[in-house]
Amino acid sequence: MTAFDHRKYQPFPPVKLTDRQWPDRVIDRAPRWCSVDLRDGNQALMEPMSVEQKKRLFLLLVDIGFKEIEVGFPAASQPDFDFLRLLVDERLIPDDVTVQVLTQAREPLIKRTFESLVGVKSAIVHLYNSTSRVQREQVFGLDTDGIKQIAVKGAKLLSEYAARYPDTHWTFQYSPESFTGTELEYAVEVVDAVTEVWQPTAQRPAIINLPATVEMSTPNVYADQIEWFCRRVARREALLISVHTHNDRGCGVAAAELAVMAGADRVEGTLMGNGERTGNMDIVTMAMNLYSQGVDPCLQLGDMDRITRTYKECTQLPIHPRHPYVGELVFTAFSGSHQDAINKCLSSYNPGDYWQVAYLPIDPADLGRSYQEVIRINSQSGKGGVAYVLDREYGLQLPRWMQIDFSQAVQRQAEQEATELSPTAIWKLFKQTYVSCKLPYHLEGYQVTRRDKQDSLVAEVSIGGEPVSISAAGGGVVDAFVQALQAQSDHRIGVVEYSEHAIGQGEDAKAIAYVLLSVNGERVCGVGISEDIVNASLSAILSALNRSPAAAQPRAA
């Protein structure tokens, strides 16, 4: 006997909608976006973000172009309350950005929520309660009228408390949580009762959010639910229909796209799909899907290196190398036939033409990626297993991006010598390619002090043979060093990837650091080896700069 038994599950019932209209519709403009990274995304982290991390992510979301950002659940969390007050007190909320907060339909929580928003110019107060059959019967033990009364009471309290703060422009939002598990007729009944209290107008609409709290069906069924609801809900002209899909079936983006076709005006989600279980709908993927069809996503995603770097540093989550649009390998072809087709298409492409390149749905340059990344040699094929040899013979554990970069040097060398390279020759080539790059930048010495979680760095660097003293403070030694180098030069420098490990053991052990820099938009790798990990890290950065054509002519001190 096995526990893997499909008979314990029931198929999700289809919606009776024989005249559905959404399949014939085309998305020709972006929906209203609302980022829920700082609330829904943050509560899903093993280690919730610090105030400084949340602030950094908030500023990134503003720069990307989000006009509605859910910043927390201030009545249920003191850190969320304090963060919202920080945004207000430091005047970090632009006039064209509306913050959103979540609250349950309970008066103490609603009261505390409005207290957290004192001084905010514009805010969305997001009220919710669970309406699904399973929640009613097994969690709350209430009938349909009892659940509806919770929503109505909460709606009245929102109106009463908002009237006490007339200086803020209030927008009310209601979610029948677990909408997909709620009978459609009942969902409309509850929402109509809530909007009867609020009396929204086309000039001051209410937001009705219909979440797939758990993704329970195929995306077409969710689209049917949205279209059915939009046809029957009262005051439709005074409502913004919002969707908040999850990814339990792996279809969160598809469900949101079909929901927009079915009549939704607004989409909530997170960067890279962060969220509980399998995550929320990935706004980056959906926005880039629109972009690839010639539709303005109304978000600025061109500096993808900065977006992914900030996301990883704030959430402490990795990004899969095959993640749509942003993964390390999504614009990489290892297949020879793919490489040949891409190369031929790129050779015939002229700037200004419509993009039509085999195997590349969008131009990598639009996201700050270079064409050098597109056609690369697989590090595991062809030239004797470069990564395996360096690990086995010399203890080097090259990250994948370094494997790919170095394999190109190995291929060139092997083609020149018309033979297989020995482990000794590969190790010599590795050192020549990365470690021996000491001009025009060379590290002479450094001093680091740490205070209040900030590293202050003073470094002596030889630039073109001339000694230069540089200094900066940052969230770490690497961050401080990069800032100091940027201040010294005219180059835009950013750390895209970083890795380090020890070589050997005991007294003879050394540290090796690998870095992938973005220098004026071009990616370049560097390596540093030293008895001191800080020295190795700083040397790796200078190694990359020395290998970058963009940094070949540094600005003199």
Coordinates of C-alpha atoms in Angstrom, one line a residue:
M1 CA 0.0 0.0 0.0
T2 CA 1.1 3.5 -0.7
A3 CA 0.0 6.9 0.6
F4 CA 0.2 8.4 -2.9
D5 CA -3.4 8.0 -3.8
H6 CA -5.2 10.4 -6.1
R7 CA -8.7 9.1 -5.1
K8 CA -8.7 11.3 -2.0
Y9 CA -9.1 14.5 -4.1
Q10 CA -12.1 15.8 -6.0
P11 CA -11.9 17.7 -9.3
F12 CA -12.6 21.4 -9.0
P13 CA -16.2 22.1 -10.3
P14 CA -16.3 24.2 -13.5
V15 CA -18.2 27.5 -13.7
K16 CA -21.4 27.4 -15.7
L17 CA -20.6 30.2 -18.1
T18 CA -21.4 29.0 -21.6
D19 CA -21.1 32.5 -23.1
R20 CA -17.8 33.4 -21.7
Q21 CA -16.1 36.4 -23.4
W22 CA -12.6 36.4 -22.0
P23 CA -11.0 33.9 -24.5
D24 CA -11.4 36.4 -27.3
R25 CA -9.9 39.3 -25.5
V26 CA -6.3 40.5 -25.7
I27 CA -4.4 42.4 -23.0
D28 CA -3.4 45.7 -24.7
R29 CA -2.5 47.7 -21.6
A30 CA -1.0 47.0 -18.2
P31 CA -3.2 46.6 -15.2
R32 CA -2.8 48.6 -12.0
W33 CA 0.0 46.9 -10.1
C34 CA 0.3 46.6 -6.4
S35 CA 3.4 45.2 -4.8
V36 CA 2.9 43.1 -1.7
D37 CA 6.6 42.2 -1.2
L38 CA 6.7 44.1 2.1
R39 CA 3.7 42.3 3.7
D40 CA 2.8 39.0 2.0
G41 CA 6.4 38.5 0.8
N42 CA 8.0 39.5 4.1
Q43 CA 5.8 37.2 6.2
A44 CA 6.9 34.2 4.1
L45 CA 10.6 34.7 4.9
M46 CA 12.4 32.4 7.4
E47 CA 14.1 35.6 8.7
P48 CA 11.8 38.6 8.1
M49 CA 13.5 41.7 6.8
S50 CA 15.0 44.3 9.1
V51 CA 13.7 47.9 9.0
E52 CA 16.8 48.8 6.9
Q53 CA 16.1 46.0 4.4
K54 CA 12.4 46.9 4.1
K55 CA 13.3 50.5 3.6
R56 CA 15.8 49.6 0.8
L57 CA 13.3 47.3 -0.9
F58 CA 10.6 50.0 -0.6
L59 CA 12.8 52.6 -2.3
L60 CA 13.5 50.0 -5.1
L61 CA 9.8 49.4 -5.6
V62 CA 9.3 53.2 -5.9
D63 CA 12.1 53.5 -8.4
I64 CA 10.7 50.6 -10.5
G65 CA 7.5 52.6 -10.7
F66 CA 5.0 51.0 -8.4
K67 CA 2.2 53.4 -7.4
E68 CA 0.6 51.1 -4.9
I69 CA 2.7 49.3 -2.3
E70 CA 1.4 47.2 0.6
V71 CA 3.8 48.0 3.4
G72 CA 2.5 45.6 6.2
F73 CA 0.0 44.6 8.8
P74 CA 0.7 47.4 11.3
A75 CA -2.0 46.4 13.8
A76 CA -0.7 42.8 14.1
S77 CA 3.1 43.5 14.1
Q78 CA 5.0 46.2 15.9
P79 CA 7.9 46.1 13.4
D80 CA 5.3 46.7 10.6
F81 CA 3.9 49.6 12.6
D82 CA 7.3 51.1 13.2
F83 CA 8.3 50.7 9.6
L84 CA 5.2 52.6 8.4
R85 CA 5.9 55.4 10.9
L86 CA 9.5 55.5 9.6
L87 CA 8.2 56.0 6.0
V88 CA 6.0 58.8 7.2
D89 CA 8.4 60.5 9.6
E90 CA 11.3 60.4 7.0
R91 CA 8.9 61.5 4.3
L92 CA 9.9 58.6 2.1
I93 CA 6.5 58.1 0.5
P94 CA 6.3 60.1 -2.8
D95 CA 3.1 62.1 -3.4
D96 CA 2.1 59.8 -6.3
V97 CA 2.6 56.6 -4.3
T98 CA -0.2 55.1 -2.2
V99 CA 0.7 52.8 0.7
Q100 CA -1.6 49.9 1.5
V101 CA -2.1 48.2 4.8
L102 CA -3.9 45.0 5.8
T103 CA -6.3 44.5 8.7
Q104 CA -8.8 42.0 9.8
A105 CA -12.4 43.0 10.5
R106 CA -11.9 43.6 14.2
E107 CA -12.2 47.0 15.9
P108 CA -9.0 47.0 18.0
L109 CA -7.0 46.1 14.8
I110 CA -8.8 48.7 12.7
K111 CA -8.2 51.4 15.3
R112 CA -4.5 50.6 15.5
T113 CA -4.3 50.5 11.7
F114 CA -5.6 54.1 11.4
E115 CA -3.3 55.2 14.1
S116 CA -0.3 53.9 12.1
L117 CA -1.4 56.0 9.1
V118 CA -1.6 59.4 10.7
G119 CA 0.1 61.9 8.4
V120 CA -0.1 59.8 5.3
K121 CA -1.4 61.7 2.3
S122 CA -3.1 58.7 0.5
A123 CA -3.7 55.2 1.8
I124 CA -5.5 52.0 0.9
V125 CA -6.9 50.2 3.9
H126 CA -7.3 46.5 3.0
L127 CA -10.0 44.7 5.0
Y128 CA -10.5 41.0 4.7
N129 CA -12.2 38.0 6.2
S130 CA -12.4 34.4 5.1
T131 CA -15.6 33.4 3.3
S132 CA -14.9 29.9 1.9
R133 CA -17.1 26.9 2.9
V134 CA -14.2 25.1 4.5
Q135 CA -13.2 28.2 6.5
R136 CA -16.8 28.8 7.6
E137 CA -17.5 25.3 8.7
Q138 CA -14.2 24.0 10.0
V139 CA -12.4 27.1 11.2
F140 CA -14.9 29.7 12.4
G141 CA -18.0 27.5 12.9
L142 CA -20.3 30.2 11.5
D143 CA -23.1 30.2 8.9
T144 CA -23.1 32.4 5.8
D145 CA -24.9 35.2 7.6
G146 CA -22.5 35.2 10.5
I147 CA -19.5 35.5 8.1
K148 CA -21.2 38.3 6.1
Q149 CA -21.9 40.2 9.3
I150 CA -18.2 40.2 10.1
A151 CA -17.5 41.8 6.8
V152 CA -20.3 44.4 7.1
K153 CA -19.2 45.3 10.6
G154 CA -15.6 45.8 9.5
A155 CA -16.8 47.9 6.5
K156 CA -18.7 50.2 8.9
L157 CA -15.7 50.5 11.2
L158 CA -13.5 51.6 8.3
S159 CA -16.0 54.3 7.4
E160 CA -16.2 55.5 11.0
Y161 CA -12.5 55.7 11.6
A162 CA -11.6 57.2 8.2
A163 CA -14.0 60.1 9.0
R164 CA -11.8 60.9 12.0
Y165 CA -8.8 61.5 9.7
P166 CA -10.1 63.8 7.0
D167 CA -6.6 65.0 5.9
T168 CA -5.9 61.6 4.3
H169 CA -7.3 60.4 1.0
W170 CA -8.8 57.0 1.9
T171 CA -9.4 54.1 -0.5
F172 CA -11.1 51.1 0.9
Q173 CA -10.3 47.5 -0.2
Y174 CA -12.2 44.4 0.7
S175 CA -11.0 40.8 0.1
P176 CA -13.3 37.8 0.5
E177 CA -10.3 35.7 1.5
S178 CA -10.1 32.2 -0.1
F179 CA -12.4 33.6 -2.9
T180 CA -11.7 30.5 -5.1
G181 CA -13.1 28.2 -2.4
T182 CA -16.2 30.4 -1.9
E183 CA -19.5 29.8 -3.7
L184 CA -19.8 32.5 -6.4
E185 CA -23.3 33.6 -5.4
Y186 CA -22.2 34.0 -1.8
A187 CA -19.1 35.9 -2.7
V188 CA -21.2 38.4 -4.6
E189 CA -23.7 38.6 -1.7
V190 CA -20.9 39.5 0.8
V191 CA -19.2 42.0 -1.5
D192 CA -22.6 43.7 -2.3
A193 CA -23.2 44.0 1.5
V194 CA -19.8 45.6 2.0
T195 CA -20.2 48.1 -0.9
E196 CA -23.7 49.0 0.4
V197 CA -21.9 50.4 3.4
W198 CA -19.2 52.2 1.5
Q199 CA -21.3 53.5 -1.3
P200 CA -18.3 53.9 -3.7
T201 CA -18.6 56.0 -6.9
A202 CA -16.8 56.0 -10.2
Q203 CA -14.9 59.0 -9.0
R204 CA -14.0 57.4 -5.6
P205 CA -14.1 53.6 -6.3
A206 CA -13.6 50.8 -3.8
I207 CA -11.2 48.0 -4.6
I208 CA -12.6 44.5 -4.5
N209 CA -9.8 41.9 -4.3
L210 CA -10.6 38.4 -5.4
P211 CA -7.7 36.2 -4.2
A212 CA -6.8 32.7 -5.2
T213 CA -5.5 32.3 -1.7
V214 CA -4.8 28.7 -2.6
E215 CA -4.6 27.9 -6.3
M216 CA -7.3 25.3 -6.6
S217 CA -8.0 25.0 -10.3
T218 CA -6.7 25.6 -13.8
P219 CA -6.3 29.3 -14.8
N220 CA -9.3 29.1 -17.2
V221 CA -11.6 28.3 -14.3
Y222 CA -10.3 31.2 -12.3
A223 CA -10.9 33.4 -15.3
D224 CA -14.5 32.1 -15.5
Q225 CA -14.9 33.0 -11.8
I226 CA -13.7 36.5 -12.4
E227 CA -15.9 37.1 -15.4
W228 CA -19.0 35.6 -13.7
F229 CA -18.4 37.8 -10.6
C230 CA -17.9 41.0 -12.7
R231 CA -21.1 40.4 -14.5
R232 CA -23.2 40.0 -11.4
V233 CA -21.7 42.2 -8.7
A234 CA -23.5 45.4 -7.9
R235 CA -22.0 48.9 -8.5
R236 CA -19.4 47.4 -11.0
E237 CA -18.7 50.9 -12.4
A238 CA -17.6 52.0 -9.0
L239 CA -15.3 49.1 -8.3
L240 CA -11.7 48.2 -9.2
I241 CA -11.6 44.5 -9.4
S242 CA -8.2 43.2 -8.2
V243 CA -6.7 39.7 -8.2
H244 CA -4.1 38.2 -6.0
T245 CA -3.1 34.8 -7.3
H246 CA -0.8 32.2 -5.7
N247 CA 1.3 29.6 -7.4
D248 CA 0.3 26.3 -5.7
R249 CA -0.3 24.7 -9.1
G250 CA 2.5 26.6 -10.8
C251 CA 0.1 28.8 -12.8
G252 CA 0.0 32.0 -10.8
V253 CA 1.1 34.2 -13.7
A254 CA -1.2 32.5 -16.2
A255 CA -4.2 32.8 -13.8
A256 CA -3.5 36.6 -13.3
E257 CA -3.2 37.1 -17.1
L258 CA -6.5 35.3 -17.8
A259 CA -8.1 37.2 -15.0
V260 CA -7.2 40.5 -16.6
M261 CA -8.7 39.2 -19.8
A262 CA -11.8 38.3 -17.8
G263 CA -12.3 41.9 -16.5
A264 CA -9.8 42.4 -13.6
D265 CA -8.4 46.0 -13.4
R266 CA -5.6 45.4 -10.9
V267 CA -3.0 42.8 -10.0
E268 CA -1.3 42.2 -6.7
G269 CA 2.0 40.2 -6.6
T270 CA 5.6 40.2 -5.6
L271 CA 9.0 40.4 -7.3
M272 CA 10.2 37.0 -8.4
G273 CA 7.0 35.4 -6.9
N274 CA 8.2 35.4 -3.3
G275 CA 5.5 34.2 -0.9
E276 CA 4.3 31.4 1.3
R277 CA 4.2 27.8 0.0
T278 CA 5.1 28.1 -3.7
G279 CA 4.7 31.9 -3.7
N280 CA 2.7 34.7 -5.1
M281 CA 2.2 35.8 -8.7
D282 CA 5.5 37.1 -10.1
I283 CA 5.0 40.7 -11.2
V284 CA 8.3 40.8 -13.0
T285 CA 7.4 37.8 -15.1
M286 CA 3.9 39.1 -15.9
A287 CA 5.2 42.6 -16.7
M288 CA 7.9 41.3 -18.9
N289 CA 5.3 39.0 -20.7
L290 CA 3.4 42.2 -21.6
Y291 CA 6.7 43.9 -22.6
S292 CA 7.5 41.0 -25.0
Q293 CA 4.2 41.6 -26.7
G294 CA 4.8 45.3 -27.3
V295 CA 2.7 46.5 -24.3
D296 CA 4.1 49.1 -22.0
P297 CA 4.2 47.4 -18.5
C298 CA 4.3 50.8 -16.8
L299 CA 7.2 49.5 -14.7
Q300 CA 10.9 50.2 -15.3
L301 CA 12.7 46.9 -15.3
G302 CA 15.7 47.8 -17.4
D303 CA 18.3 47.6 -14.6
M304 CA 17.6 44.0 -13.8
D305 CA 21.0 43.4 -12.1
R306 CA 20.2 46.0 -9.5
I307 CA 16.7 44.6 -9.0
T308 CA 17.8 41.0 -8.5
R309 CA 20.8 42.1 -6.4
T310 CA 18.6 44.1 -4.0
Y311 CA 15.9 41.4 -3.9
K312 CA 18.5 38.7 -2.9
E313 CA 20.2 40.9 -0.3
C314 CA 16.9 42.0 1.3
T315 CA 15.0 38.7 1.3
Q316 CA 18.1 36.3 1.6
L317 CA 16.4 34.2 -1.1
P318 CA 18.2 32.8 -4.2
I319 CA 17.0 33.2 -7.7
H320 CA 16.8 30.1 -9.8
P321 CA 19.2 30.2 -12.8
R322 CA 16.3 29.4 -15.1
H323 CA 13.9 31.9 -13.6
P324 CA 12.0 33.6 -16.4
Y325 CA 13.7 36.7 -17.7
V326 CA 16.0 37.2 -14.7
G327 CA 17.8 33.9 -14.1
E328 CA 21.5 33.6 -14.8
L329 CA 21.1 31.2 -17.6
V330 CA 17.9 32.3 -19.4
F331 CA 19.7 34.0 -22.2
T332 CA 22.4 31.3 -22.5
A333 CA 22.5 28.6 -25.2
F334 CA 24.6 25.5 -24.7
S335 CA 23.3 23.6 -27.7
G336 CA 25.4 24.0 -30.8
S337 CA 22.3 24.3 -33.1
H338 CA 20.8 26.9 -30.8
Q339 CA 24.1 28.9 -30.8
D340 CA 24.3 28.8 -34.6
A341 CA 20.7 30.0 -35.0
I342 CA 21.1 32.9 -32.4
N343 CA 24.4 34.0 -34.0
K344 CA 22.9 34.2 -37.5
C345 CA 19.8 36.1 -36.3
L346 CA 21.9 38.6 -34.3
S347 CA 24.1 39.1 -37.3
S348 CA 21.1 40.1 -39.4
Y349 CA 19.4 42.2 -36.7
N350 CA 19.5 46.0 -37.1
P351 CA 18.6 48.4 -34.3
G352 CA 15.1 49.8 -34.8
D353 CA 13.8 46.5 -36.4
Y354 CA 11.2 44.4 -34.7
W355 CA 12.9 41.9 -32.5
Q356 CA 12.9 38.4 -34.2
V357 CA 15.8 36.3 -32.9
A358 CA 15.6 32.6 -32.6
Y359 CA 15.4 31.2 -29.0
L360 CA 15.4 34.7 -27.5
P361 CA 11.9 36.1 -26.8
I362 CA 13.3 39.5 -25.9
D363 CA 16.5 41.4 -26.4
P364 CA 18.8 40.7 -23.4
A365 CA 20.2 44.3 -23.7
D366 CA 16.8 45.6 -22.6
L367 CA 17.5 44.1 -19.2
G368 CA 21.1 45.3 -19.0
R369 CA 22.5 41.9 -20.2
S370 CA 25.2 41.7 -22.9
Y371 CA 25.3 39.6 -26.0
Q372 CA 28.5 38.0 -24.7
E373 CA 26.3 36.0 -22.4
V374 CA 24.0 34.6 -25.1
I375 CA 26.3 32.3 -26.9
R376 CA 28.6 30.4 -24.5
I377 CA 30.3 27.1 -24.2
N378 CA 29.0 24.6 -21.6
S379 CA 31.6 24.2 -19.0
Q380 CA 30.8 20.4 -18.8
S381 CA 31.4 19.7 -22.5
G382 CA 34.1 19.6 -25.0
K383 CA 37.4 20.5 -23.4
G384 CA 38.0 17.9 -20.7
G385 CA 35.7 19.0 -18.0
V386 CA 37.4 22.2 -16.9
A387 CA 35.4 22.7 -13.7
Y388 CA 36.0 19.0 -12.7
V389 CA 39.7 19.2 -13.3
L390 CA 40.2 22.4 -11.3
D391 CA 38.2 21.0 -8.4
R392 CA 39.9 17.6 -8.3
E393 CA 43.5 18.9 -8.9
Y394 CA 43.5 22.3 -7.2
G395 CA 40.4 22.5 -4.9
L396 CA 38.7 25.3 -6.9
Q397 CA 34.9 25.2 -6.7
L398 CA 34.0 27.6 -9.5
P399 CA 30.5 29.0 -9.4
R400 CA 28.6 28.3 -12.6
W401 CA 29.0 31.8 -14.0
M402 CA 32.8 31.5 -13.5
Q403 CA 32.8 28.1 -15.2
I404 CA 31.1 29.5 -18.2
D405 CA 33.4 32.5 -18.4
F406 CA 36.6 30.5 -18.1
S407 CA 35.5 27.8 -20.4
Q408 CA 35.7 30.3 -23.3
A409 CA 39.3 31.0 -22.5
V410 CA 40.0 27.2 -22.4
Q411 CA 38.3 26.8 -25.7
R412 CA 40.4 29.5 -27.3
Q413 CA 43.6 28.0 -25.9
A414 CA 42.7 24.4 -26.9
E415 CA 41.9 25.6 -30.5
Q416 CA 45.2 27.4 -30.7
E417 CA 47.2 24.3 -29.6
A418 CA 44.9 21.9 -31.4
T419 CA 45.0 19.5 -28.5
E420 CA 43.5 18.7 -25.1
L421 CA 44.9 20.8 -22.3
S422 CA 46.5 19.1 -19.2
P423 CA 45.4 20.0 -15.7
T424 CA 48.7 21.9 -15.3
A425 CA 48.0 24.0 -18.4
I426 CA 44.4 24.7 -17.3
W427 CA 45.6 25.9 -13.9
K428 CA 48.3 28.1 -15.5
L429 CA 45.7 29.6 -17.9
F430 CA 43.3 30.3 -15.0
K431 CA 46.0 32.2 -13.1
Q432 CA 47.0 34.1 -16.3
T433 CA 43.4 35.0 -17.1
Y434 CA 42.3 36.2 -13.7
V435 CA 44.9 36.2 -10.8
S436 CA 47.8 37.9 -12.6
C437 CA 45.7 40.9 -13.8
K438 CA 47.3 43.7 -11.8
L439 CA 47.2 46.6 -14.2
P440 CA 46.1 49.3 -14.2
Y441 CA 44.6 48.6 -10.7
H442 CA 46.6 46.9 -7.9
L443 CA 45.8 46.7 -4.2
E444 CA 48.7 47.9 -1.9
G445 CA 46.9 47.7 1.5
Y446 CA 43.7 48.4 3.4
Q447 CA 42.3 49.1 6.8
V448 CA 38.8 48.2 7.9
T449 CA 36.8 49.4 11.0
R450 CA 33.3 48.3 11.9
R451 CA 30.7 50.3 13.8
D452 CA 26.9 50.1 14.0
K453 CA 26.8 47.4 11.4
Q454 CA 28.7 49.5 8.9
D455 CA 32.2 48.8 7.5
S456 CA 34.5 51.8 7.0
L457 CA 37.3 51.0 4.5
V458 CA 40.5 52.9 3.7
A459 CA 42.5 51.3 0.9
E460 CA 45.7 52.1 -0.8
V461 CA 45.5 51.3 -4.5
S462 CA 48.0 51.7 -7.3
I463 CA 46.2 53.1 -10.4
G464 CA 48.3 53.1 -13.5
G465 CA 51.4 53.1 -11.3
E466 CA 50.3 56.0 -9.2
P467 CA 49.4 55.4 -5.5
V468 CA 45.9 56.6 -4.6
S469 CA 44.1 56.5 -1.2
I470 CA 40.4 55.7 -1.4
S471 CA 37.7 55.4 1.3
A472 CA 34.0 54.7 1.8
A473 CA 31.6 53.1 4.2
G474 CA 29.0 50.4 3.3
G475 CA 27.0 47.4 4.4
G476 CA 30.2 45.3 4.1
V477 CA 33.8 45.5 3.0
V478 CA 32.9 44.6 -0.6
D479 CA 30.2 47.2 -0.7
A480 CA 32.4 49.9 0.7
F481 CA 35.3 49.1 -1.7
V482 CA 33.0 49.3 -4.7
Q483 CA 31.6 52.6 -3.5
A484 CA 35.1 54.0 -3.1
L485 CA 36.1 52.8 -6.6
Q486 CA 33.1 54.4 -8.1
A487 CA 33.8 57.7 -6.4
Q488 CA 37.4 57.5 -7.7
S489 CA 36.5 56.7 -11.3
D490 CA 33.9 57.6 -13.9
H491 CA 32.6 54.0 -14.1
R492 CA 29.3 52.5 -12.9
I493 CA 30.4 49.4 -10.9
G494 CA 28.1 46.9 -9.3
V495 CA 28.6 43.4 -7.9
V496 CA 26.3 41.0 -9.7
E497 CA 27.5 37.7 -8.1
Y498 CA 30.1 36.9 -5.4
S499 CA 31.5 33.6 -4.1
E500 CA 34.4 32.5 -1.8
H501 CA 35.9 29.4 -0.2
A502 CA 39.1 28.1 1.3
I503 CA 41.7 26.3 -0.7
G504 CA 43.5 23.6 1.3
Q505 CA 43.5 23.1 5.1
G506 CA 45.6 24.1 8.1
E507 CA 48.5 26.6 8.0
D508 CA 48.8 26.3 4.2
A509 CA 45.1 27.2 3.5
K510 CA 44.3 30.2 1.3
A511 CA 41.2 32.0 0.5
I512 CA 39.9 32.5 -3.0
A513 CA 37.2 34.9 -4.0
Y514 CA 35.3 35.0 -7.3
V515 CA 33.3 38.1 -8.4
L516 CA 31.1 39.0 -11.3
L517 CA 31.0 42.8 -11.8
S518 CA 28.9 45.0 -13.9
V519 CA 31.1 47.7 -15.3
N520 CA 29.2 50.3 -17.2
G521 CA 26.6 47.6 -18.1
E522 CA 29.2 45.0 -19.2
R523 CA 29.7 41.9 -17.1
V524 CA 33.2 40.8 -16.3
C525 CA 34.7 38.2 -13.9
G526 CA 37.6 38.5 -11.5
V527 CA 39.5 36.3 -9.0
G528 CA 41.6 37.0 -6.0
I529 CA 43.7 34.5 -4.0
S530 CA 45.3 35.4 -0.6
E531 CA 45.9 34.1 2.9
D532 CA 43.4 36.8 3.9
I533 CA 39.8 36.6 2.7
V534 CA 39.3 40.4 2.7
N535 CA 42.5 40.8 0.6
A536 CA 41.2 38.1 -1.8
S537 CA 37.8 39.8 -2.1
L538 CA 39.2 43.2 -2.9
S539 CA 41.8 41.7 -5.3
A540 CA 39.0 39.9 -7.1
I541 CA 37.2 43.2 -7.7
L542 CA 40.3 44.8 -9.0
S543 CA 41.0 41.7 -11.2
A544 CA 37.6 42.2 -12.8
L545 CA 38.2 45.9 -13.3
N546 CA 41.5 45.1 -14.9
R547 CA 39.9 42.7 -17.3
S548 CA 37.1 45.2 -18.3
P549 CA 37.7 47.1 -21.5
A550 CA 35.5 49.9 -20.0
A551 CA 37.9 50.4 -17.1
A552 CA 41.1 50.3 -19.2
Q553 CA 41.5 54.1 -18.9
P554 CA 40.9 55.0 -15.2
R555 CA 40.5 58.6 -14.2
A556 CA 43.7 59.8 -12.5
A557 CA 43.5 61.0 -8.9

